[in-house]
Amino acid sequence: MLGLWHKIRRTGRVAEPAPPPPGRSGADRPPAAKALGGSVQVRYVDAGSCNGCEVEVGSAFGPVYDAERYGARLVASPRHADALLVTGVVTRNMAEPLRRTHEAMPAPTVVVAVGDCARNCGAFAAGYGVVGAVGDVVPVDVEIAGCPPRPEEIVAGLRTLTGR
Ligand code: SF4
């Protein structure tokens, strides 16, 4: 953290340089995202993670990786959201809240499964409190692999939604 602070003071620059844009043709955008235009409002749900993915999602939206500069913004209510970002396996206690959050979003909705637990139960497969992966509860449009995925990979996945 101290190193980052010195870097900011030395260069006057907070964010990392922008990586190359996703394909301009939009071919890599999920079909549901094509109605979004250049921005996406994101509701975030932890369905039962170990907290590792949360740290990386926090970094992806922090000042260094800054997902907002590509049009992805966190919102507090599913009623304001286009996309549902989900981390972790879906636990028994979180299956119904996840389903209800998805139902509360205005259509069309996009669901992003972040991390291996969200994609395929990862390290928690066959756990006693596990209902399944995110795709077993709500339809998933984008998967971001990793345990946990790096912030760059989370930002890259969000950029497939915004096309920016
Ligand atoms: S994918 Fe890895 S870091 Fe993310 S919730 Fe699962 S075990 Fe934790």
GROMACS .gro file of N, CA and C and ligand atoms in nm:
model
  500
    1MET      N    1   0.084  -0.120   0.000
    1MET     CA    2   0.000   0.000   0.000
    1MET      C    3   0.087   0.124   0.000
    2LEU      N    4   0.196   0.117   0.081
    2LEU     CA    5   0.287   0.231   0.087
    2LEU      C    6   0.350   0.254  -0.051
    3GLY      N    7   0.385   0.142  -0.118
    3GLY     CA    8   0.445   0.152  -0.251
    3GLY      C    9   0.351   0.222  -0.347
    4LEU      N   10   0.223   0.188  -0.340
    4LEU     CA   11   0.123   0.250  -0.429
    4LEU      C   12   0.115   0.400  -0.401
    5TRP      N   13   0.117   0.437  -0.274
    5TRP     CA   14   0.105   0.578  -0.237
    5TRP      C   15   0.223   0.656  -0.294
    6HIS      N   16   0.345   0.599  -0.281
    6HIS     CA   17   0.463   0.666  -0.337
    6HIS      C   18   0.450   0.679  -0.487
    7LYS      N   19   0.396   0.574  -0.552
    7LYS     CA   20   0.381   0.579  -0.698
    7LYS      C   21   0.286   0.691  -0.739
    8ILE      N   22   0.175   0.703  -0.665
    8ILE     CA   23   0.079   0.808  -0.697
    8ILE      C   24   0.144   0.945  -0.680
    9ARG      N   25   0.220   0.961  -0.571
    9ARG     CA   26   0.284   1.092  -0.547
    9ARG      C   27   0.387   1.121  -0.654
   10ARG      N   28   0.458   1.016  -0.697
   10ARG     CA   29   0.567   1.037  -0.793
   10ARG      C   30   0.513   1.069  -0.932
   11THR      N   31   0.408   0.994  -0.972
   11THR     CA   32   0.361   1.007  -1.110
   11THR      C   33   0.237   1.093  -1.121
   12GLY      N   34   0.166   1.115  -1.010
   12GLY     CA   35   0.041   1.187  -1.016
   12GLY      C   36  -0.069   1.105  -1.079
   13ARG      N   37  -0.042   0.975  -1.101
   13ARG     CA   38  -0.140   0.891  -1.169
   13ARG      C   39  -0.192   0.786  -1.071
   14VAL      N   40  -0.322   0.771  -1.061
   14VAL     CA   41  -0.379   0.674  -0.968
   14VAL      C   42  -0.398   0.540  -1.037
   15ALA      N   43  -0.463   0.540  -1.154
   15ALA     CA   44  -0.503   0.415  -1.217
   15ALA      C   45  -0.390   0.357  -1.302
   16GLU      N   46  -0.395   0.225  -1.319
   16GLU     CA   47  -0.307   0.160  -1.413
   16GLU      C   48  -0.346   0.202  -1.555
   17PRO      N   49  -0.252   0.198  -1.651
   17PRO     CA   50  -0.289   0.229  -1.789
   17PRO      C   51  -0.397   0.133  -1.836
   18ALA      N   52  -0.487   0.182  -1.922
   18ALA     CA   53  -0.595   0.097  -1.971
   18ALA      C   54  -0.540  -0.014  -2.059
   19PRO      N   55  -0.582  -0.138  -2.036
   19PRO     CA   56  -0.543  -0.246  -2.127
   19PRO      C   57  -0.617  -0.230  -2.261
   20PRO      N   58  -0.579  -0.308  -2.364
   20PRO     CA   59  -0.644  -0.293  -2.494
   20PRO      C   60  -0.794  -0.314  -2.484
   21PRO      N   61  -0.873  -0.246  -2.565
   21PRO     CA   62  -1.017  -0.263  -2.558
   21PRO      C   63  -1.061  -0.399  -2.606
   22PRO      N   64  -1.178  -0.446  -2.563
   22PRO     CA   65  -1.230  -0.573  -2.616
   22PRO      C   66  -1.265  -0.553  -2.763
   23GLY      N   67  -1.292  -0.664  -2.833
   23GLY     CA   68  -1.317  -0.659  -2.977
   23GLY      C   69  -1.423  -0.555  -3.012
   24ARG      N   70  -1.392  -0.468  -3.107
   24ARG     CA   71  -1.483  -0.360  -3.141
   24ARG      C   72  -1.609  -0.411  -3.210
   25SER      N   73  -1.600  -0.530  -3.268
   25SER     CA   74  -1.717  -0.583  -3.338
   25SER      C   75  -1.829  -0.618  -3.241
   26GLY      N   76  -1.794  -0.634  -3.113
   26GLY     CA   77  -1.894  -0.674  -3.016
   26GLY      C   78  -1.920  -0.823  -3.018
   27ALA      N   79  -1.838  -0.897  -3.096
   27ALA     CA   80  -1.862  -1.041  -3.108
   27ALA      C   81  -1.843  -1.112  -2.975
   28ASP      N   82  -1.759  -1.055  -2.886
   28ASP     CA   83  -1.735  -1.123  -2.759
   28ASP      C   84  -1.835  -1.080  -2.652
   29ARG      N   85  -1.932  -0.998  -2.686
   29ARG     CA   86  -2.032  -0.958  -2.586
   29ARG      C   87  -2.141  -1.064  -2.578
   30PRO      N   88  -2.182  -1.101  -2.456
   30PRO     CA   89  -2.293  -1.195  -2.445
   30PRO      C   90  -2.419  -1.134  -2.505
   31PRO      N   91  -2.506  -1.214  -2.569
   31PRO     CA   92  -2.623  -1.159  -2.636
   31PRO      C   93  -2.706  -1.067  -2.546
   32ALA      N   94  -2.722  -1.105  -2.419
   32ALA     CA   95  -2.805  -1.023  -2.330
   32ALA      C   96  -2.743  -0.886  -2.305
   33ALA      N   97  -2.611  -0.873  -2.323
   33ALA     CA   98  -2.544  -0.745  -2.294
   33ALA      C   99  -2.557  -0.648  -2.409
   34LYS      N  100  -2.598  -0.694  -2.524
   34LYS     CA  101  -2.600  -0.605  -2.641
   34LYS      C  102  -2.705  -0.496  -2.627
   35ALA      N  103  -2.803  -0.516  -2.539
   35ALA     CA  104  -2.904  -0.413  -2.517
   35ALA      C  105  -2.857  -0.307  -2.418
   36LEU      N  106  -2.739  -0.322  -2.362
   36LEU     CA  107  -2.697  -0.235  -2.252
   36LEU      C  108  -2.638  -0.102  -2.296
   37GLY      N  109  -2.596  -0.088  -2.419
   37GLY     CA  110  -2.521   0.032  -2.455
   37GLY      C  111  -2.382   0.023  -2.396
   38GLY      N  112  -2.327   0.135  -2.354
   38GLY     CA  113  -2.187   0.136  -2.309
   38GLY      C  114  -2.168   0.134  -2.160
   39SER      N  115  -2.274   0.109  -2.083
   39SER     CA  116  -2.255   0.106  -1.939
   39SER      C  117  -2.341  -0.003  -1.879
   40VAL      N  118  -2.303  -0.043  -1.757
   40VAL     CA  119  -2.379  -0.146  -1.688
   40VAL      C  120  -2.382  -0.114  -1.539
   41GLN      N  121  -2.501  -0.127  -1.481
   41GLN     CA  122  -2.520  -0.106  -1.338
   41GLN      C  123  -2.520  -0.245  -1.273
   42VAL      N  124  -2.437  -0.262  -1.172
   42VAL     CA  125  -2.408  -0.396  -1.122
   42VAL      C  126  -2.453  -0.413  -0.977
   43ARG      N  127  -2.536  -0.512  -0.953
   43ARG     CA  128  -2.569  -0.552  -0.815
   43ARG      C  129  -2.482  -0.673  -0.781
   44TYR      N  130  -2.422  -0.669  -0.663
   44TYR     CA  131  -2.324  -0.770  -0.625
   44TYR      C  132  -2.380  -0.856  -0.512
   45VAL      N  133  -2.371  -0.988  -0.527
   45VAL     CA  134  -2.417  -1.080  -0.423
   45VAL      C  135  -2.308  -1.183  -0.393
   46ASP      N  136  -2.275  -1.198  -0.266
   46ASP     CA  137  -2.188  -1.306  -0.221
   46ASP      C  138  -2.280  -1.421  -0.180
   47ALA      N  139  -2.278  -1.529  -0.258
   47ALA     CA  140  -2.372  -1.639  -0.233
   47ALA      C  141  -2.314  -1.744  -0.138
   48GLY      N  142  -2.188  -1.726  -0.096
   48GLY     CA  143  -2.131  -1.822  -0.002
   48GLY      C  144  -1.982  -1.840  -0.022
   49SER      N  145  -1.912  -1.733  -0.049
   49SER     CA  146  -1.769  -1.745  -0.082
   49SER      C  147  -1.682  -1.747   0.043
   50CYS      N  148  -1.552  -1.768   0.022
   50CYS     CA  149  -1.456  -1.769   0.133
   50CYS      C  150  -1.406  -1.629   0.163
   51ASN      N  151  -1.449  -1.532   0.085
   51ASN     CA  152  -1.410  -1.390   0.095
   51ASN      C  153  -1.291  -1.354   0.007
   52GLY      N  154  -1.227  -1.455  -0.053
   52GLY     CA  155  -1.115  -1.426  -0.141
   52GLY      C  156  -1.161  -1.350  -0.265
   53CYS      N  157  -1.270  -1.394  -0.325
   53CYS     CA  158  -1.320  -1.326  -0.446
   53CYS      C  159  -1.367  -1.185  -0.412
   54GLU      N  160  -1.418  -1.164  -0.291
   54GLU     CA  161  -1.466  -1.029  -0.253
   54GLU      C  162  -1.352  -0.928  -0.255
   55VAL      N  163  -1.237  -0.973  -0.203
   55VAL     CA  164  -1.122  -0.883  -0.200
   55VAL      C  165  -1.086  -0.840  -0.341
   56GLU      N  166  -1.091  -0.936  -0.435
   56GLU     CA  167  -1.053  -0.903  -0.574
   56GLU      C  168  -1.160  -0.818  -0.642
   57VAL      N  169  -1.287  -0.843  -0.612
   57VAL     CA  170  -1.392  -0.757  -0.667
   57VAL      C  171  -1.375  -0.615  -0.612
   58GLY      N  172  -1.342  -0.606  -0.482
   58GLY     CA  173  -1.318  -0.474  -0.424
   58GLY      C  174  -1.205  -0.401  -0.496
   59SER      N  175  -1.100  -0.475  -0.529
   59SER     CA  176  -0.988  -0.414  -0.602
   59SER      C  177  -1.030  -0.374  -0.743
   60ALA      N  178  -1.111  -0.458  -0.807
   60ALA     CA  179  -1.153  -0.428  -0.945
   60ALA      C  180  -1.228  -0.296  -0.952
   61PHE      N  181  -1.302  -0.262  -0.845
   61PHE     CA  182  -1.377  -0.137  -0.844
   61PHE      C  183  -1.304  -0.026  -0.768
   62GLY      N  184  -1.182  -0.054  -0.721
   62GLY     CA  185  -1.105   0.046  -0.649
   62GLY      C  186  -1.031   0.140  -0.743
   63PRO      N  187  -0.951   0.231  -0.688
   63PRO     CA  188  -0.889   0.335  -0.772
   63PRO      C  189  -0.781   0.284  -0.866
   64VAL      N  190  -0.722   0.168  -0.841
   64VAL     CA  191  -0.613   0.122  -0.929
   64VAL      C  192  -0.669   0.058  -1.056
   65TYR      N  193  -0.763  -0.036  -1.041
   65TYR     CA  194  -0.815  -0.108  -1.159
   65TYR      C  195  -0.941  -0.039  -1.215
   66ASP      N  196  -1.015   0.026  -1.128
   66ASP     CA  197  -1.115   0.126  -1.166
   66ASP      C  198  -1.211   0.081  -1.276
   67ALA      N  199  -1.293  -0.020  -1.246
   67ALA     CA  200  -1.388  -0.071  -1.346
   67ALA      C  201  -1.485   0.036  -1.394
   68GLU      N  202  -1.504   0.140  -1.313
   68GLU     CA  203  -1.600   0.245  -1.352
   68GLU      C  204  -1.557   0.317  -1.478
   69ARG      N  205  -1.427   0.320  -1.504
   69ARG     CA  206  -1.385   0.395  -1.625
   69ARG      C  207  -1.426   0.322  -1.752
   70TYR      N  208  -1.468   0.195  -1.739
   70TYR     CA  209  -1.520   0.121  -1.855
   70TYR      C  210  -1.672   0.113  -1.853
   71GLY      N  211  -1.735   0.186  -1.763
   71GLY     CA  212  -1.881   0.193  -1.762
   71GLY      C  213  -1.950   0.097  -1.667
   72ALA      N  214  -1.876   0.025  -1.582
   72ALA     CA  215  -1.938  -0.068  -1.487
   72ALA      C  216  -1.946   0.000  -1.350
   73ARG      N  217  -2.067   0.005  -1.294
   73ARG     CA  218  -2.086   0.078  -1.169
   73ARG      C  219  -2.166  -0.008  -1.072
   74LEU      N  220  -2.123  -0.013  -0.945
   74LEU     CA  221  -2.198  -0.089  -0.845
   74LEU      C  222  -2.318  -0.009  -0.798
   75VAL      N  223  -2.432  -0.076  -0.782
   75VAL     CA  224  -2.551  -0.010  -0.729
   75VAL      C  225  -2.603  -0.090  -0.610
   76ALA      N  226  -2.683  -0.023  -0.527
   76ALA     CA  227  -2.724  -0.083  -0.400
   76ALA      C  228  -2.851  -0.165  -0.410
   77SER      N  229  -2.925  -0.153  -0.519
   77SER     CA  230  -3.052  -0.224  -0.529
   77SER      C  231  -3.059  -0.303  -0.659
   78PRO      N  232  -3.113  -0.425  -0.653
   78PRO     CA  233  -3.131  -0.500  -0.779
   78PRO      C  234  -3.228  -0.431  -0.873
   79ARG      N  235  -3.314  -0.345  -0.822
   79ARG     CA  236  -3.410  -0.275  -0.909
   79ARG      C  237  -3.343  -0.171  -0.995
   80HIS      N  238  -3.221  -0.135  -0.959
   80HIS     CA  239  -3.145  -0.038  -1.040
   80HIS      C  240  -3.042  -0.107  -1.127
   81ALA      N  241  -3.038  -0.240  -1.125
   81ALA     CA  242  -2.924  -0.312  -1.184
   81ALA      C  243  -2.959  -0.377  -1.318
   82ASP      N  244  -2.859  -0.376  -1.407
   82ASP     CA  245  -2.867  -0.453  -1.532
   82ASP      C  246  -2.801  -0.588  -1.516
   83ALA      N  247  -2.698  -0.592  -1.431
   83ALA     CA  248  -2.618  -0.713  -1.419
   83ALA      C  249  -2.609  -0.756  -1.273
   84LEU      N  250  -2.605  -0.888  -1.255
   84LEU     CA  251  -2.589  -0.947  -1.122
   84LEU      C  252  -2.453  -1.013  -1.118
   85LEU      N  253  -2.366  -0.965  -1.029
   85LEU     CA  254  -2.231  -1.020  -1.013
   85LEU      C  255  -2.235  -1.111  -0.891
   86VAL      N  256  -2.200  -1.238  -0.908
   86VAL     CA  257  -2.214  -1.333  -0.797
   86VAL      C  258  -2.081  -1.402  -0.771
   87THR      N  259  -2.042  -1.409  -0.643
   87THR     CA  260  -1.923  -1.484  -0.603
   87THR      C  261  -1.966  -1.599  -0.512
   88GLY      N  262  -1.881  -1.703  -0.509
   88GLY     CA  263  -1.901  -1.814  -0.416
   88GLY      C  264  -1.994  -1.922  -0.467
   89VAL      N  265  -1.987  -2.036  -0.402
   89VAL     CA  266  -2.089  -2.139  -0.424
   89VAL      C  267  -2.221  -2.082  -0.373
   90VAL      N  268  -2.331  -2.142  -0.415
   90VAL     CA  269  -2.459  -2.100  -0.360
   90VAL      C  270  -2.491  -2.190  -0.241
   91THR      N  271  -2.495  -2.129  -0.124
   91THR     CA  272  -2.524  -2.206  -0.003
   91THR      C  273  -2.675  -2.216   0.017
   92ARG      N  274  -2.714  -2.307   0.103
   92ARG     CA  275  -2.859  -2.327   0.127
   92ARG      C  276  -2.927  -2.199   0.171
   93ASN      N  277  -2.859  -2.121   0.255
   93ASN     CA  278  -2.921  -1.998   0.304
   93ASN      C  279  -2.926  -1.888   0.200
   94MET      N  280  -2.842  -1.897   0.097
   94MET     CA  281  -2.836  -1.788  -0.001
   94MET      C  282  -2.906  -1.820  -0.132
   95ALA      N  283  -2.954  -1.943  -0.150
   95ALA     CA  284  -3.018  -1.979  -0.278
   95ALA      C  285  -3.143  -1.893  -0.301
   96GLU      N  286  -3.228  -1.883  -0.203
   96GLU     CA  287  -3.352  -1.808  -0.221
   96GLU      C  288  -3.325  -1.657  -0.233
   97PRO      N  289  -3.241  -1.597  -0.147
   97PRO     CA  290  -3.209  -1.455  -0.169
   97PRO      C  291  -3.149  -1.428  -0.307
   98LEU      N  292  -3.067  -1.520  -0.357
   98LEU     CA  293  -3.009  -1.500  -0.491
   98LEU      C  294  -3.119  -1.504  -0.597
   99ARG      N  295  -3.207  -1.600  -0.585
   99ARG     CA  296  -3.318  -1.612  -0.681
   99ARG      C  297  -3.405  -1.486  -0.676
  100ARG      N  298  -3.434  -1.439  -0.556
  100ARG     CA  299  -3.520  -1.320  -0.542
  100ARG      C  300  -3.452  -1.195  -0.594
  101THR      N  301  -3.321  -1.186  -0.571
  101THR     CA  302  -3.247  -1.070  -0.623
  101THR      C  303  -3.256  -1.069  -0.775
  102HIS      N  304  -3.239  -1.185  -0.836
  102HIS     CA  305  -3.246  -1.194  -0.983
  102HIS      C  306  -3.386  -1.157  -1.031
  103GLU      N  307  -3.487  -1.204  -0.961
  103GLU     CA  308  -3.626  -1.174  -1.002
  103GLU      C  309  -3.658  -1.025  -0.987
  104ALA      N  310  -3.591  -0.958  -0.894
  104ALA     CA  311  -3.620  -0.816  -0.870
  104ALA      C  312  -3.558  -0.725  -0.975
  105MET      N  313  -3.468  -0.778  -1.056
  105MET     CA  314  -3.400  -0.695  -1.156
  105MET      C  315  -3.488  -0.677  -1.278
  106PRO      N  316  -3.487  -0.556  -1.337
  106PRO     CA  317  -3.564  -0.536  -1.459
  106PRO      C  318  -3.496  -0.608  -1.577
  107ALA      N  319  -3.578  -0.669  -1.663
  107ALA     CA  320  -3.523  -0.739  -1.780
  107ALA      C  321  -3.476  -0.637  -1.884
  108PRO      N  322  -3.376  -0.668  -1.967
  108PRO     CA  323  -3.302  -0.795  -1.968
  108PRO      C  324  -3.193  -0.795  -1.862
  109THR      N  325  -3.167  -0.909  -1.804
  109THR     CA  326  -3.065  -0.919  -1.700
  109THR      C  327  -2.945  -0.997  -1.752
  110VAL      N  328  -2.831  -0.964  -1.696
  110VAL     CA  329  -2.708  -1.037  -1.727
  110VAL      C  330  -2.652  -1.087  -1.595
  111VAL      N  331  -2.610  -1.213  -1.591
  111VAL     CA  332  -2.553  -1.269  -1.468
  111VAL      C  333  -2.407  -1.305  -1.493
  112VAL      N  334  -2.321  -1.258  -1.402
  112VAL     CA  335  -2.177  -1.284  -1.412
  112VAL      C  336  -2.136  -1.368  -1.292
  113ALA      N  337  -2.082  -1.487  -1.318
  113ALA     CA  338  -2.032  -1.574  -1.212
  113ALA      C  339  -1.882  -1.550  -1.197
  114VAL      N  340  -1.842  -1.501  -1.079
  114VAL     CA  341  -1.702  -1.464  -1.057
  114VAL      C  342  -1.634  -1.569  -0.969
  115GLY      N  343  -1.530  -1.633  -1.022
  115GLY     CA  344  -1.452  -1.729  -0.945
  115GLY      C  345  -1.497  -1.872  -0.970
  116ASP      N  346  -1.406  -1.964  -0.939
  116ASP     CA  347  -1.434  -2.105  -0.967
  116ASP      C  348  -1.549  -2.160  -0.884
  117CYS      N  349  -1.566  -2.111  -0.762
  117CYS     CA  350  -1.678  -2.159  -0.680
  117CYS      C  351  -1.810  -2.124  -0.747
  118ALA      N  352  -1.821  -2.003  -0.798
  118ALA     CA  353  -1.944  -1.959  -0.864
  118ALA      C  354  -1.966  -2.037  -0.994
  119ARG      N  355  -1.858  -2.073  -1.062
  119ARG     CA  356  -1.870  -2.141  -1.191
  119ARG      C  357  -1.905  -2.289  -1.175
  120ASN      N  358  -1.835  -2.356  -1.080
  120ASN     CA  359  -1.853  -2.503  -1.074
  120ASN      C  360  -1.838  -2.558  -0.932
  121CYS      N  361  -1.858  -2.475  -0.832
  121CYS     CA  362  -1.848  -2.509  -0.689
  121CYS      C  363  -1.704  -2.515  -0.639
  122GLY      N  364  -1.605  -2.520  -0.729
  122GLY     CA  365  -1.465  -2.510  -0.692
  122GLY      C  366  -1.427  -2.595  -0.572
  123ALA      N  367  -1.360  -2.532  -0.476
  123ALA     CA  368  -1.309  -2.603  -0.359
  123ALA      C  369  -1.419  -2.654  -0.268
  124PHE      N  370  -1.541  -2.603  -0.284
  124PHE     CA  371  -1.650  -2.640  -0.192
  124PHE      C  372  -1.748  -2.740  -0.252
  125ALA      N  373  -1.712  -2.801  -0.364
  125ALA     CA  374  -1.801  -2.900  -0.427
  125ALA      C  375  -1.832  -3.009  -0.325
  126ALA      N  376  -1.956  -3.051  -0.320
  126ALA     CA  377  -2.004  -3.159  -0.232
  126ALA      C  378  -2.007  -3.118  -0.085
  127GLY      N  379  -1.990  -2.989  -0.055
  127GLY     CA  380  -2.003  -2.944   0.083
  127GLY      C  381  -2.146  -2.962   0.133
  128TYR      N  382  -2.163  -2.986   0.262
  128TYR     CA  383  -2.296  -3.020   0.314
  128TYR      C  384  -2.396  -2.906   0.299
  129GLY      N  385  -2.347  -2.783   0.298
  129GLY     CA  386  -2.440  -2.669   0.290
  129GLY      C  387  -2.451  -2.611   0.150
  130VAL      N  388  -2.399  -2.683   0.050
  130VAL     CA  389  -2.391  -2.627  -0.085
  130VAL      C  390  -2.508  -2.675  -0.170
  131VAL      N  391  -2.580  -2.579  -0.228
  131VAL     CA  392  -2.688  -2.613  -0.322
  131VAL      C  393  -2.631  -2.641  -0.459
  132GLY      N  394  -2.530  -2.562  -0.500
  132GLY     CA  395  -2.469  -2.583  -0.631
  132GLY      C  396  -2.394  -2.459  -0.675
  133ALA      N  397  -2.359  -2.459  -0.802
  133ALA     CA  398  -2.294  -2.341  -0.860
  133ALA      C  399  -2.401  -2.237  -0.890
  134VAL      N  400  -2.359  -2.117  -0.927
  134VAL     CA  401  -2.454  -2.009  -0.955
  134VAL      C  402  -2.549  -2.049  -1.068
  135GLY      N  403  -2.495  -2.117  -1.169
  135GLY     CA  404  -2.577  -2.159  -1.283
  135GLY      C  405  -2.684  -2.260  -1.247
  136ASP      N  406  -2.675  -2.321  -1.130
  136ASP     CA  407  -2.781  -2.413  -1.086
  136ASP      C  408  -2.900  -2.338  -1.029
  137VAL      N  409  -2.883  -2.208  -1.003
  137VAL     CA  410  -2.991  -2.131  -0.938
  137VAL      C  411  -3.045  -2.021  -1.030
  138VAL      N  412  -2.955  -1.951  -1.099
  138VAL     CA  413  -2.996  -1.846  -1.195
  138VAL      C  414  -2.916  -1.866  -1.323
  139PRO      N  415  -2.969  -1.820  -1.438
  139PRO     CA  416  -2.895  -1.841  -1.564
  139PRO      C  417  -2.772  -1.752  -1.572
  140VAL      N  418  -2.659  -1.810  -1.606
  140VAL     CA  419  -2.532  -1.737  -1.611
  140VAL      C  420  -2.496  -1.702  -1.755
  141ASP      N  421  -2.454  -1.577  -1.778
  141ASP     CA  422  -2.415  -1.530  -1.911
  141ASP      C  423  -2.264  -1.520  -1.928
  142VAL      N  424  -2.194  -1.482  -1.820
  142VAL     CA  425  -2.049  -1.463  -1.827
  142VAL      C  426  -1.986  -1.534  -1.709
  143GLU      N  427  -1.877  -1.608  -1.735
  143GLU     CA  428  -1.802  -1.673  -1.628
  143GLU      C  429  -1.661  -1.615  -1.624
  144ILE      N  430  -1.613  -1.588  -1.503
  144ILE     CA  431  -1.476  -1.538  -1.487
  144ILE      C  432  -1.404  -1.640  -1.399
  145ALA      N  433  -1.308  -1.710  -1.459
  145ALA     CA  434  -1.240  -1.820  -1.391
  145ALA      C  435  -1.133  -1.769  -1.297
  146GLY      N  436  -1.097  -1.855  -1.200
  146GLY     CA  437  -0.986  -1.824  -1.110
  146GLY      C  438  -1.026  -1.847  -0.966
  147CYS      N  439  -0.926  -1.870  -0.881
  147CYS     CA  440  -0.952  -1.893  -0.739
  147CYS      C  441  -0.848  -1.819  -0.656
  148PRO      N  442  -0.870  -1.690  -0.636
  148PRO     CA  443  -0.973  -1.607  -0.697
  148PRO      C  444  -0.924  -1.552  -0.831
  149PRO      N  445  -1.013  -1.499  -0.916
  149PRO     CA  446  -0.968  -1.430  -1.036
  149PRO      C  447  -0.898  -1.300  -0.998
  150ARG      N  448  -0.803  -1.260  -1.082
  150ARG     CA  449  -0.734  -1.133  -1.057
  150ARG      C  450  -0.827  -1.017  -1.093
  151PRO      N  451  -0.801  -0.899  -1.033
  151PRO     CA  452  -0.887  -0.784  -1.065
  151PRO      C  453  -0.889  -0.753  -1.214
  152GLU      N  454  -0.774  -0.771  -1.283
  152GLU     CA  455  -0.771  -0.746  -1.428
  152GLU      C  456  -0.871  -0.836  -1.500
  153GLU      N  457  -0.882  -0.962  -1.453
  153GLU     CA  458  -0.973  -1.056  -1.520
  153GLU      C  459  -1.119  -1.020  -1.492
  154ILE      N  460  -1.145  -0.970  -1.372
  154ILE     CA  461  -1.281  -0.925  -1.340
  154ILE      C  462  -1.317  -0.805  -1.425
  155VAL      N  463  -1.224  -0.710  -1.436
  155VAL     CA  464  -1.249  -0.592  -1.519
  155VAL      C  465  -1.269  -0.633  -1.665
  156ALA      N  466  -1.187  -0.728  -1.713
  156ALA     CA  467  -1.201  -0.773  -1.853
  156ALA      C  468  -1.338  -0.836  -1.875
  157GLY      N  469  -1.387  -0.913  -1.776
  157GLY     CA  470  -1.521  -0.972  -1.790
  157GLY      C  471  -1.628  -0.866  -1.794
  158LEU      N  472  -1.613  -0.762  -1.711
  158LEU     CA  473  -1.713  -0.654  -1.712
  158LEU      C  474  -1.707  -0.575  -1.843
  159ARG      N  475  -1.589  -0.566  -1.900
  159ARG     CA  476  -1.577  -0.494  -2.027
  159ARG      C  477  -1.646  -0.567  -2.142
  160THR      N  478  -1.662  -0.699  -2.130
  160THR     CA  479  -1.738  -0.769  -2.234
  160THR      C  480  -1.885  -0.728  -2.227
  161LEU      N  481  -1.929  -0.678  -2.110
  161LEU     CA  482  -2.068  -0.630  -2.098
  161LEU      C  483  -2.082  -0.489  -2.155
  162THR      N  484  -1.987  -0.403  -2.121
  162THR     CA  485  -2.001  -0.263  -2.164
  162THR      C  486  -1.949  -0.241  -2.306
  163GLY      N  487  -1.861  -0.331  -2.352
  163GLY     CA  488  -1.801  -0.313  -2.485
  163GLY      C  489  -1.703  -0.198  -2.491
  164ARG      N  490  -1.658  -0.151  -2.374
  164ARG     CA  491  -1.564  -0.037  -2.371
  164ARG      C  492  -1.427  -0.079  -2.321
  165SF4     S1  493  -1.311  -1.919  -0.605
  165SF4    FE1  494  -1.148  -1.941  -0.452
  165SF4     S2  495  -1.125  -1.733  -0.367
  165SF4    FE2  496  -1.325  -1.738  -0.473
  165SF4     S3  497  -1.474  -1.794  -0.313
  165SF4    FE3  498  -1.404  -1.987  -0.411
  165SF4     S4  499  -1.235  -2.061  -0.281
  165SF4    FE4  500  -1.268  -1.844  -0.232
   0.00000   0.00000   0.00000
